[in-house]
Amino acid sequence: MPAPESILRFDGVSVIYDGVRVLDHVSFTLAAGETRVILGAAGAGKTVLLKTALGLISPDEGRVSLFNQEITGLRERQLFAIRAQVGMLFQESALFDSLTIEENVAYPLENQIGVRVDPAEVLPRVEAILKDVELGHTLDKFPNELSGGMRRRVGIARANVTYPKLVFYDSPTAGLDPITANNIMSLVIKQRDQRNTTTVIVSHRLQDGALMANYRFNSQSGKIERQRHTGALDTHTKFMVLQKGRLVFEGSEDELHASPDPYVAKFVLEQAQSA
Amino acid sequence: MSRAPYVSINAETALLEILKAPVSTLQDFCLLAGKALANLFRAPHYWDDVLIQMDRIGVGSLPIICLTGGFSGAVMALQMSKALDTYGASSQVGQIVSITLVAQLGPVLTSLLVAGRNASGIASELGSMKVTEQIDAMRALGTDPVQKLVTPRMFAMTVMLPFLTVIADFVGMLGGWLVALGLIGTTSALYWRGVYDILVFADVLQGLIKPLVNGLVISLVGCYYGMATSGGTQGVGRATTQAVVVSSVWIFVINLFLTQLFVNL
């Protein structure tokens, strides 16, 4: 069986702000169809890692390759075509507050260089994906008229409306109550499994990773269902733990729980206790 | 004794950072200005955004511009008539109002008002977008923020400020006329003949070039401080203040240099 295509590759990447290494020699490879859960405390460098992967931040050391193309040192305009294959949900959704929900979700379809959509198709596509995230009634509203959870769902819709091959989710459940957080995670899983999208999710909650690893969207029943824990499934979801910019763990969920690394063990234990 | 060299090195580094900061700011500003100007000649062009900005900057600033222009002309006529009366030349009030408004006061006052109203607005709008990651989102969604946000604002303000200045000049002349007619006792014909006769091509050109350059600088300063915002809502407030202060200072500096240029023409 051939090895899956590499979609994202970090090779000794460091990002330095004011002399502090917010990413410190991080190396990993993300394969097509894989789900990668990046865990870590606040300030561990999770968001910086995602922004570096998308070329929004240039690394001070090392190389980043996205879809087999090295993006380190590329000009902003050269990055647009590569970014067209990637969707991203920002931490606070980052919706354009002067645009309606419809305009926000339509934005990548109408403006993204490298995305070609027939203008007649834009509205039906926007309506369909907003219905998918259970917000079909909010087209004319502005972001400030929605709750935090609803804004996050609009962000998920905007990240997926172009049907990207790779989607980054930056702390999709941060600051949300447990019920809303679980609803958001269901939508993330649904978007991932509907088109078999390669997914990278950053979170400080271990349970978000557990949901990603153990639940699948069943297109026939239209529901999120728990999967039997098998070796085959484990290869699709990998976990990484960042500590002060350093990658201290990379492996499966079982390996995470069995990790001898003191920081990882403490992180897992504290998360289990708080859950 | 052994700590002295460290103190010296730290002081040197700190001094170097203080000296480097304005140079670095100027360099970043010039890079932004270069990109924004280059975007005028490459697609995509966001004409909808240009029209929206023209409406906000141009039409939105009209009431305050007219009010300030009118009162400036009236006050100038009133004040000058007293001085001119000493020489029995109060009939010349139209000339004084006209030349002062068109060459100096009109461009500077209008630019200062637009800087206060719009440089602050631009800096706070872009600053809010920056701290809420909307600028990053724009980049992630394949749009150049300079092309989408900076170039339309720069173009709109550079085009609208000369028009606003012309309107402010005219309303100022009207204000002067009302005072000349009602309080000084000059005839309308004498006032308007003085207004027209005193102006030469260089004065009118000066009165149009100044707002053109000011418009370019005010918009770019507002955009620069907005795009460079960091530090949450406090940072947005800081960016807004800096944008108004820096653009106001630049208006006076530009006025001095352009006046010197036109005086020697």
Coordinates of C-alpha atoms in Angstrom, one line a residue:
Chain A
M1 CA 0.0 0.0 0.0
P2 CA 1.6 3.4 -1.0
A3 CA 2.2 5.9 1.7
P4 CA -0.4 8.6 1.9
E5 CA 0.4 12.0 0.3
S6 CA 2.1 14.5 2.6
I7 CA 0.0 17.6 2.9
L8 CA 1.8 19.6 5.5
R9 CA 5.4 19.3 6.6
F10 CA 7.3 21.3 9.3
D11 CA 11.0 20.9 9.2
G12 CA 12.9 22.3 12.2
V13 CA 10.6 25.4 12.4
S14 CA 11.3 28.1 14.9
V15 CA 9.4 31.3 15.4
I16 CA 11.1 34.0 17.6
Y17 CA 9.3 37.0 19.1
D18 CA 11.4 39.5 21.0
G19 CA 14.1 36.9 21.6
V20 CA 11.6 34.3 22.9
R21 CA 11.1 31.1 20.9
V22 CA 7.4 30.7 20.6
L23 CA 8.0 27.7 18.3
D24 CA 11.2 25.8 18.9
H25 CA 12.5 23.5 16.2
V26 CA 9.1 21.9 15.5
S27 CA 9.1 19.1 12.9
F28 CA 6.2 16.9 11.9
T29 CA 4.4 15.6 8.7
L30 CA 0.7 15.6 8.1
A31 CA -0.6 13.0 5.7
A32 CA -3.7 13.4 3.5
G33 CA -6.9 12.3 5.2
E34 CA -5.4 12.5 8.6
T35 CA -6.8 14.3 11.7
R36 CA -4.2 16.0 13.8
V37 CA -5.0 17.2 17.3
I38 CA -2.6 19.7 18.7
L39 CA -2.9 20.1 22.5
G40 CA -1.1 22.5 24.8
A41 CA -1.7 25.0 27.5
A42 CA -2.3 28.7 26.7
G43 CA 0.9 30.3 25.3
A44 CA 2.3 26.9 24.1
G45 CA 2.5 28.2 20.5
K46 CA -0.5 26.4 19.1
T47 CA -2.0 29.4 17.2
V48 CA 1.4 30.4 16.0
L49 CA 1.9 26.9 14.6
L50 CA -1.3 27.1 12.6
K51 CA -0.6 30.6 11.3
T52 CA 2.9 29.5 10.3
A53 CA 1.5 26.5 8.5
L54 CA -0.8 28.9 6.5
G55 CA 2.1 31.3 5.8
L56 CA 0.6 34.1 7.9
I57 CA 3.7 34.1 10.0
S58 CA 7.2 33.5 8.4
P59 CA 9.4 31.2 10.4
D60 CA 12.8 32.5 11.6
E61 CA 14.3 29.0 11.2
G62 CA 13.3 25.9 9.3
R63 CA 11.0 25.2 6.4
V64 CA 7.3 24.7 5.9
S65 CA 5.8 22.8 3.0
L66 CA 2.1 22.9 2.2
F67 CA 0.8 20.6 -0.6
N68 CA 4.4 19.6 -1.4
Q69 CA 5.4 23.2 -2.1
E70 CA 7.8 25.0 0.2
I71 CA 6.0 28.2 1.3
T72 CA 8.9 29.6 3.4
G73 CA 10.0 32.8 1.7
L74 CA 7.1 32.9 -0.8
R75 CA 5.5 36.3 -1.5
E76 CA 2.0 37.0 -0.2
R77 CA 0.5 36.9 -3.7
Q78 CA 2.2 33.5 -4.4
L79 CA 0.7 32.1 -1.3
F80 CA -2.9 32.9 -2.3
A81 CA -3.2 30.0 -4.7
I82 CA -2.0 27.6 -2.1
R83 CA -4.2 29.0 0.6
A84 CA -7.2 28.5 -1.7
Q85 CA -6.9 24.8 -0.8
V86 CA -7.0 25.5 2.9
G87 CA -9.8 26.6 5.2
M88 CA -9.3 28.1 8.6
L89 CA -11.5 28.8 11.7
F90 CA -9.8 31.5 13.8
Q91 CA -9.9 31.4 17.6
E92 CA -12.6 34.1 17.9
S93 CA -14.0 33.3 14.5
A94 CA -12.6 36.5 12.9
L95 CA -15.8 37.2 11.0
F96 CA -15.9 40.5 9.1
D97 CA -18.1 42.5 11.4
S98 CA -19.2 45.0 8.7
L99 CA -20.6 42.2 6.5
T100 CA -23.7 40.1 6.9
I101 CA -23.5 36.4 7.7
E102 CA -24.3 35.6 4.0
E103 CA -21.5 38.0 2.8
N104 CA -19.1 36.5 5.3
V105 CA -19.6 33.0 4.1
A106 CA -19.7 34.0 0.5
Y107 CA -16.5 36.0 0.9
P108 CA -14.0 33.2 0.0
L109 CA -16.2 32.1 -3.0
E110 CA -16.3 35.6 -4.4
N111 CA -12.8 36.9 -3.4
Q112 CA -10.4 34.1 -2.9
I113 CA -7.8 34.0 -5.6
G114 CA -7.6 30.4 -6.9
V115 CA -11.3 29.7 -6.1
R116 CA -13.5 29.7 -9.2
V117 CA -17.3 29.5 -8.6
D118 CA -20.1 30.4 -10.9
P119 CA -21.7 33.6 -9.4
A120 CA -25.1 31.9 -9.8
E121 CA -23.8 29.1 -7.5
V122 CA -22.6 31.3 -4.7
L123 CA -25.9 31.8 -2.9
P124 CA -27.1 28.2 -3.1
R125 CA -23.7 27.1 -1.8
V126 CA -23.8 29.6 1.1
E127 CA -27.4 28.6 2.0
A128 CA -26.5 24.9 1.9
I129 CA -23.5 25.2 4.2
L130 CA -25.3 27.5 6.6
K131 CA -28.1 25.0 6.8
D132 CA -25.5 22.4 7.4
V133 CA -24.3 24.2 10.5
E134 CA -27.9 24.9 11.6
L135 CA -27.8 28.6 10.8
G136 CA -30.0 28.7 7.7
H137 CA -32.1 31.5 9.2
T138 CA -29.2 34.0 9.8
L139 CA -28.2 35.1 6.3
D140 CA -29.2 38.8 6.8
K141 CA -27.8 39.1 10.3
F142 CA -24.5 40.7 11.3
P143 CA -21.9 38.8 13.4
N144 CA -22.6 41.0 16.5
E145 CA -26.2 39.8 16.5
L146 CA -25.1 36.2 17.0
S147 CA -24.0 34.4 20.2
G148 CA -20.4 33.2 20.5
G149 CA -21.3 29.6 19.6
M150 CA -23.3 30.8 16.6
R151 CA -20.4 32.9 15.4
R152 CA -18.1 29.9 15.7
R153 CA -20.6 27.9 13.5
V154 CA -20.5 30.6 10.9
G155 CA -16.7 30.5 11.0
I156 CA -16.9 26.7 10.4
A157 CA -19.2 27.3 7.5
R158 CA -16.8 30.0 6.0
A159 CA -13.8 27.7 6.5
N160 CA -15.5 24.8 4.6
V161 CA -17.6 26.6 1.9
T162 CA -14.9 26.3 -0.7
Y163 CA -14.6 22.5 0.0
P164 CA -10.9 22.8 0.9
K165 CA -8.6 19.8 1.1
L166 CA -7.2 20.9 4.5
V167 CA -8.9 22.7 7.3
F168 CA -7.4 24.3 10.4
Y169 CA -9.5 24.8 13.5
D170 CA -8.0 27.2 16.1
S171 CA -9.5 26.4 19.5
P172 CA -13.1 26.0 18.2
T173 CA -14.4 25.3 21.7
A174 CA -12.5 28.0 23.6
G175 CA -14.7 30.0 25.9
L176 CA -17.9 28.0 25.2
D177 CA -20.1 26.1 27.6
P178 CA -19.8 22.3 27.5
I179 CA -23.0 21.7 25.5
T180 CA -22.2 24.3 22.9
A181 CA -18.6 23.0 22.8
N182 CA -19.9 19.5 22.0
N183 CA -22.2 20.8 19.3
I184 CA -19.3 22.7 17.7
M185 CA -17.2 19.5 17.8
S186 CA -20.1 17.6 16.2
L187 CA -20.0 20.1 13.3
V188 CA -16.3 19.9 13.0
I189 CA -16.5 16.0 12.8
K190 CA -19.4 16.3 10.3
Q191 CA -17.4 18.7 8.0
R192 CA -14.4 16.4 8.2
D193 CA -16.2 13.2 7.4
Q194 CA -18.6 14.5 4.7
R195 CA -15.7 15.2 2.3
N196 CA -12.9 13.2 4.1
T197 CA -11.1 16.5 4.7
T198 CA -7.6 16.5 6.3
T199 CA -8.1 18.3 9.6
V200 CA -5.8 20.0 12.1
I201 CA -7.5 21.1 15.3
V202 CA -5.8 23.0 18.1
S203 CA -7.3 22.9 21.5
H204 CA -6.4 23.0 25.2
R205 CA -9.2 20.4 25.9
L206 CA -8.2 16.8 25.7
Q207 CA -11.8 15.8 25.2
D208 CA -12.0 17.6 21.9
G209 CA -9.2 15.3 20.7
A210 CA -11.0 12.3 22.1
L211 CA -14.1 13.3 20.2
M212 CA -12.2 13.7 16.9
A213 CA -10.5 10.3 17.4
N214 CA -13.5 8.3 18.4
Y215 CA -16.5 9.7 16.7
R216 CA -17.5 9.7 13.0
F217 CA -20.3 11.3 11.0
N218 CA -22.7 8.7 9.6
S219 CA -24.0 10.1 6.3
Q220 CA -26.8 7.6 6.2
S221 CA -28.2 8.3 9.6
G222 CA -27.1 11.9 9.6
K223 CA -25.7 11.5 13.1
I224 CA -22.4 11.5 14.9
E225 CA -21.7 8.0 16.1
R226 CA -19.0 6.5 18.3
Q227 CA -16.7 4.2 16.5
R228 CA -15.3 1.0 17.8
H229 CA -11.7 1.6 19.0
T230 CA -9.7 -0.3 16.4
G231 CA -6.1 0.0 15.2
A232 CA -7.2 1.0 11.8
L233 CA -9.0 4.1 13.0
D234 CA -6.1 5.2 15.2
T235 CA -3.9 5.8 12.2
H236 CA -6.3 8.5 11.1
T237 CA -6.0 10.6 14.2
K238 CA -2.7 11.7 15.8
F239 CA -2.0 13.8 18.8
M240 CA 0.7 16.3 19.4
V241 CA 1.5 18.2 22.6
L242 CA 3.3 21.5 22.6
Q243 CA 5.1 22.8 25.7
K244 CA 6.5 26.4 25.5
G245 CA 6.9 26.1 21.7
R246 CA 8.5 22.6 21.8
L247 CA 6.9 19.5 20.4
V248 CA 7.0 17.1 23.4
F249 CA 4.7 14.4 22.1
E250 CA 3.5 13.0 18.8
G251 CA 1.5 9.8 18.6
S252 CA -1.9 8.0 18.9
E253 CA -4.5 8.5 21.6
D254 CA -3.3 5.3 23.4
E255 CA 0.3 6.5 23.2
L256 CA -0.7 9.8 24.6
H257 CA -2.4 8.3 27.7
A258 CA 0.6 6.0 28.2
S259 CA 3.3 8.7 27.6
P260 CA 6.1 8.7 30.2
D261 CA 6.9 12.3 29.5
P262 CA 6.2 14.1 32.9
Y263 CA 4.5 17.2 31.2
V264 CA 2.3 15.1 28.9
A265 CA 1.3 12.8 31.8
K266 CA 0.5 15.8 34.0
F267 CA -1.5 17.4 31.1
V268 CA -3.5 14.2 30.5
L269 CA -4.1 13.7 34.3
E270 CA -5.3 17.2 34.9
Q271 CA -7.6 17.1 31.9
A272 CA -9.0 13.8 33.0
Q273 CA -9.7 15.2 36.5
S274 CA -11.3 18.4 35.2
A275 CA -13.5 16.4 32.8
Chain B
M1 CA 32.4 47.5 40.0
S2 CA 31.9 44.4 38.0
R3 CA 28.3 45.4 37.1
A4 CA 29.3 48.7 35.4
P5 CA 30.0 47.2 31.9
Y6 CA 26.5 45.4 31.9
V7 CA 24.8 48.6 32.8
S8 CA 26.7 50.4 30.0
I9 CA 25.8 47.7 27.4
N10 CA 22.1 47.8 28.5
A11 CA 22.0 51.5 28.2
E12 CA 23.7 51.4 24.8
T13 CA 21.2 48.8 23.6
A14 CA 18.3 50.8 24.9
L15 CA 19.6 54.0 23.3
L16 CA 20.0 52.1 20.0
E17 CA 16.5 50.8 20.2
I18 CA 15.2 54.3 20.8
L19 CA 17.1 55.6 17.8
K20 CA 16.1 52.7 15.6
A21 CA 12.3 52.9 16.4
P22 CA 11.5 56.0 14.3
V23 CA 13.7 54.8 11.4
S24 CA 11.9 51.5 11.5
T25 CA 8.5 53.2 11.6
L26 CA 9.4 55.3 8.6
Q27 CA 10.7 52.3 6.7
D28 CA 7.5 50.3 7.4
F29 CA 5.4 53.4 6.5
C30 CA 7.2 53.8 3.1
L31 CA 6.8 50.1 2.4
L32 CA 3.1 50.3 3.0
A33 CA 2.8 53.5 0.9
G34 CA 4.8 51.8 -1.9
K35 CA 2.5 48.7 -1.9
A36 CA -0.7 50.8 -1.7
L37 CA 0.5 53.0 -4.7
A38 CA 1.6 50.0 -6.7
N39 CA -1.8 48.4 -6.2
L40 CA -3.4 51.2 -8.1
F41 CA -1.9 49.6 -11.2
R42 CA -2.7 46.0 -10.6
A43 CA -5.9 43.9 -10.3
P44 CA -8.1 43.3 -8.5
H45 CA -9.5 46.8 -8.0
Y46 CA -12.2 47.2 -5.3
W47 CA -14.2 50.0 -6.8
D48 CA -17.2 49.4 -4.5
D49 CA -14.9 50.0 -1.5
V50 CA -13.6 53.1 -3.2
L51 CA -17.1 54.6 -3.6
I52 CA -18.0 53.7 -0.1
Q53 CA -14.9 55.5 1.2
M54 CA -15.5 58.5 -1.0
D55 CA -19.0 58.7 0.5
R56 CA -17.8 58.4 4.1
I57 CA -14.8 60.8 3.7
G58 CA -16.2 63.2 1.2
V59 CA -20.0 63.4 1.8
G60 CA -19.6 62.6 5.5
S61 CA -17.1 65.4 6.1
L62 CA -19.2 68.1 4.2
P63 CA -21.2 69.5 7.2
I64 CA -18.2 70.1 9.4
I65 CA -16.1 71.4 6.5
C66 CA -18.8 73.9 5.5
L67 CA -19.4 75.0 9.1
T68 CA -15.7 75.6 9.8
G69 CA -15.0 77.2 6.4
G70 CA -17.9 79.6 6.7
F71 CA -17.0 80.7 10.2
S72 CA -13.3 81.0 9.3
G73 CA -14.2 83.3 6.4
A74 CA -16.5 85.4 8.5
V75 CA -14.1 85.8 11.4
M76 CA -11.3 86.6 9.0
A77 CA -13.3 89.3 7.3
L78 CA -14.3 90.8 10.6
Q79 CA -10.8 90.8 12.0
M80 CA -9.1 92.1 8.8
S81 CA -11.7 94.9 8.2
K82 CA -10.6 96.5 11.5
A83 CA -6.9 96.4 10.5
L84 CA -7.7 97.5 6.9
D85 CA -9.9 100.3 8.1
T86 CA -6.8 101.9 9.7
Y87 CA -5.4 102.5 6.2
G88 CA -8.9 103.3 4.7
A89 CA -8.7 100.0 2.8
S90 CA -11.6 98.0 4.2
S91 CA -12.9 97.6 0.7
Q92 CA -10.0 95.2 0.2
V93 CA -11.4 92.6 2.6
G94 CA -12.5 90.3 -0.2
Q95 CA -8.9 90.1 -1.4
I96 CA -7.5 89.2 2.0
V97 CA -10.2 86.6 2.7
S98 CA -9.7 85.0 -0.8
I99 CA -5.9 84.7 -0.8
T100 CA -5.7 83.5 2.7
L101 CA -8.4 80.9 2.3
V102 CA -7.3 79.6 -1.1
A103 CA -3.6 79.4 -0.5
Q104 CA -3.2 78.7 3.2
L105 CA -6.1 78.4 5.6
G106 CA -8.5 76.4 3.4
P107 CA -6.1 73.5 2.7
V108 CA -4.7 73.4 6.2
L109 CA -8.0 73.7 8.1
T110 CA -9.8 71.2 5.8
S111 CA -6.9 68.7 6.1
L112 CA -6.8 69.1 9.9
L113 CA -10.5 68.4 10.1
V114 CA -10.4 65.5 7.8
A115 CA -7.4 64.1 9.7
G116 CA -9.3 64.4 13.0
R117 CA -12.4 62.9 11.6
N118 CA -11.1 60.3 9.1
A119 CA -7.5 59.4 10.1
S120 CA -8.9 58.4 13.5
G121 CA -11.8 56.5 11.9
I122 CA -9.5 54.6 9.6
A123 CA -7.0 53.8 12.3
S124 CA -9.7 52.6 14.7
E125 CA -11.5 50.5 12.1
L126 CA -8.4 48.8 10.8
G127 CA -7.0 48.5 14.3
S128 CA -10.1 46.7 15.5
M129 CA -9.9 44.4 12.5
K130 CA -6.2 43.7 13.3
V131 CA -6.8 42.8 17.0
T132 CA -9.8 40.6 16.2
E133 CA -7.7 38.7 13.5
Q134 CA -10.0 39.9 10.7
I135 CA -6.8 41.1 8.8
D136 CA -5.3 37.6 9.2
A137 CA -8.6 36.1 8.1
M138 CA -8.6 38.3 5.0
R139 CA -5.1 37.0 4.2
A140 CA -6.1 33.5 4.8
L141 CA -9.0 33.9 2.5
G142 CA -6.8 35.0 -0.3
T143 CA -7.2 38.8 -0.2
D144 CA -4.4 41.3 0.1
P145 CA -5.4 43.6 3.0
V146 CA -3.4 46.4 1.5
Q147 CA -5.3 46.1 -1.8
K148 CA -8.7 45.7 -0.1
L149 CA -8.4 48.1 2.8
V150 CA -5.5 50.6 2.3
T151 CA -5.6 51.4 -1.5
P152 CA -9.4 52.3 -1.6
R153 CA -9.0 54.6 1.4
M154 CA -5.9 56.2 0.0
F155 CA -7.5 56.8 -3.4
A156 CA -10.8 58.0 -2.0
M157 CA -9.2 60.5 0.4
T158 CA -6.7 61.8 -2.1
V159 CA -9.5 62.5 -4.6
M160 CA -12.0 63.9 -2.1
L161 CA -9.8 66.2 -0.1
P162 CA -9.2 68.8 -2.9
F163 CA -12.9 68.9 -3.6
L164 CA -13.7 69.4 0.1
T165 CA -11.0 72.2 0.2
V166 CA -12.6 73.9 -2.8
I167 CA -16.0 73.8 -1.1
A168 CA -14.6 75.0 2.2
D169 CA -12.8 77.9 0.4
F170 CA -16.1 78.9 -1.3
V171 CA -18.2 78.7 1.9
G172 CA -15.5 80.7 3.7
M173 CA -15.8 83.4 1.0
L174 CA -19.5 83.4 1.4
G175 CA -19.0 83.8 5.2
G176 CA -16.7 86.7 4.5
W177 CA -19.2 88.2 2.0
L178 CA -22.0 88.1 4.6
V179 CA -19.8 90.0 7.1
A180 CA -18.5 92.4 4.5
L181 CA -22.0 93.2 3.3
G182 CA -23.7 93.3 6.7
L183 CA -21.1 94.7 9.1
I184 CA -18.4 96.4 7.1
G185 CA -20.7 97.9 4.5
T186 CA -18.8 96.9 1.3
T187 CA -20.8 96.2 -1.8
S188 CA -21.2 92.7 -3.2
A189 CA -19.6 93.7 -6.5
L190 CA -16.5 95.1 -4.8
Y191 CA -16.1 92.1 -2.5
W192 CA -16.4 89.5 -5.2
R193 CA -14.2 91.5 -7.6
G194 CA -11.5 91.6 -4.9
V195 CA -12.0 87.8 -4.3
Y196 CA -11.5 87.1 -8.0
D197 CA -8.8 89.6 -9.0
I198 CA -6.3 88.7 -6.3
L199 CA -6.0 85.1 -7.2
V200 CA -3.4 84.0 -9.7
F201 CA -2.9 80.5 -11.2
A202 CA -0.1 79.7 -8.8
D203 CA -2.4 80.4 -5.8
V204 CA -5.1 78.1 -7.1
L205 CA -2.6 75.4 -8.0
Q206 CA -1.1 75.7 -4.5
G207 CA -4.6 75.4 -2.9
L208 CA -5.2 72.2 -4.9
I209 CA -1.8 70.5 -4.6
K210 CA -1.7 70.9 -0.8
P211 CA -4.9 68.9 -0.1
L212 CA -3.9 66.3 -2.7
V213 CA -0.6 65.6 -0.9
N214 CA -2.3 65.9 2.5
G215 CA -5.0 63.4 1.5
L216 CA -2.4 60.9 0.5
V217 CA -0.4 61.3 3.8
I218 CA -3.5 61.4 6.1
S219 CA -5.0 58.3 4.6
L220 CA -1.7 56.4 4.7
V221 CA -0.9 57.5 8.3
G222 CA -4.3 56.3 9.4
C223 CA -4.0 53.0 7.6
Y224 CA -0.4 52.5 8.8
Y225 CA -1.3 53.0 12.5
G226 CA -4.4 50.9 12.1
M227 CA -2.5 48.0 10.4
A228 CA 0.3 48.2 13.0
T229 CA -2.1 48.0 16.0
S230 CA -1.3 45.6 18.7
G231 CA -2.4 45.2 22.3
G232 CA -6.2 44.8 22.2
T233 CA -8.6 47.7 22.7
Q234 CA -6.0 49.8 24.4
G235 CA -3.8 49.4 21.3
V236 CA -6.7 50.6 19.1
G237 CA -7.1 53.7 21.2
R238 CA -3.3 54.3 21.0
A239 CA -3.3 53.8 17.3
T240 CA -6.2 56.3 16.8
T241 CA -4.4 59.0 18.8
Q242 CA -1.1 58.5 17.0
A243 CA -2.8 58.6 13.6
V244 CA -4.4 62.0 14.4
V245 CA -1.3 63.5 16.0
V246 CA 1.1 62.3 13.3
S247 CA -1.1 63.3 10.4
S248 CA -1.7 66.7 11.9
V249 CA 2.0 67.3 12.3
W250 CA 2.6 66.2 8.7
I251 CA -0.1 68.6 7.5
F252 CA 1.9 71.6 8.9
V253 CA 5.2 70.3 7.6
I254 CA 3.8 69.7 4.1
N255 CA 2.2 73.1 4.2
L256 CA 5.5 74.8 5.0
F257 CA 7.4 73.0 2.2
L258 CA 4.8 73.5 -0.4
T259 CA 4.3 77.1 0.5
Q260 CA 8.1 77.6 0.2
L261 CA 8.0 75.9 -3.2
F262 CA 5.1 78.0 -4.6
V263 CA 6.5 81.3 -3.1
N264 CA 9.6 80.8 -5.1
L265 CA 7.7 79.9 -8.3

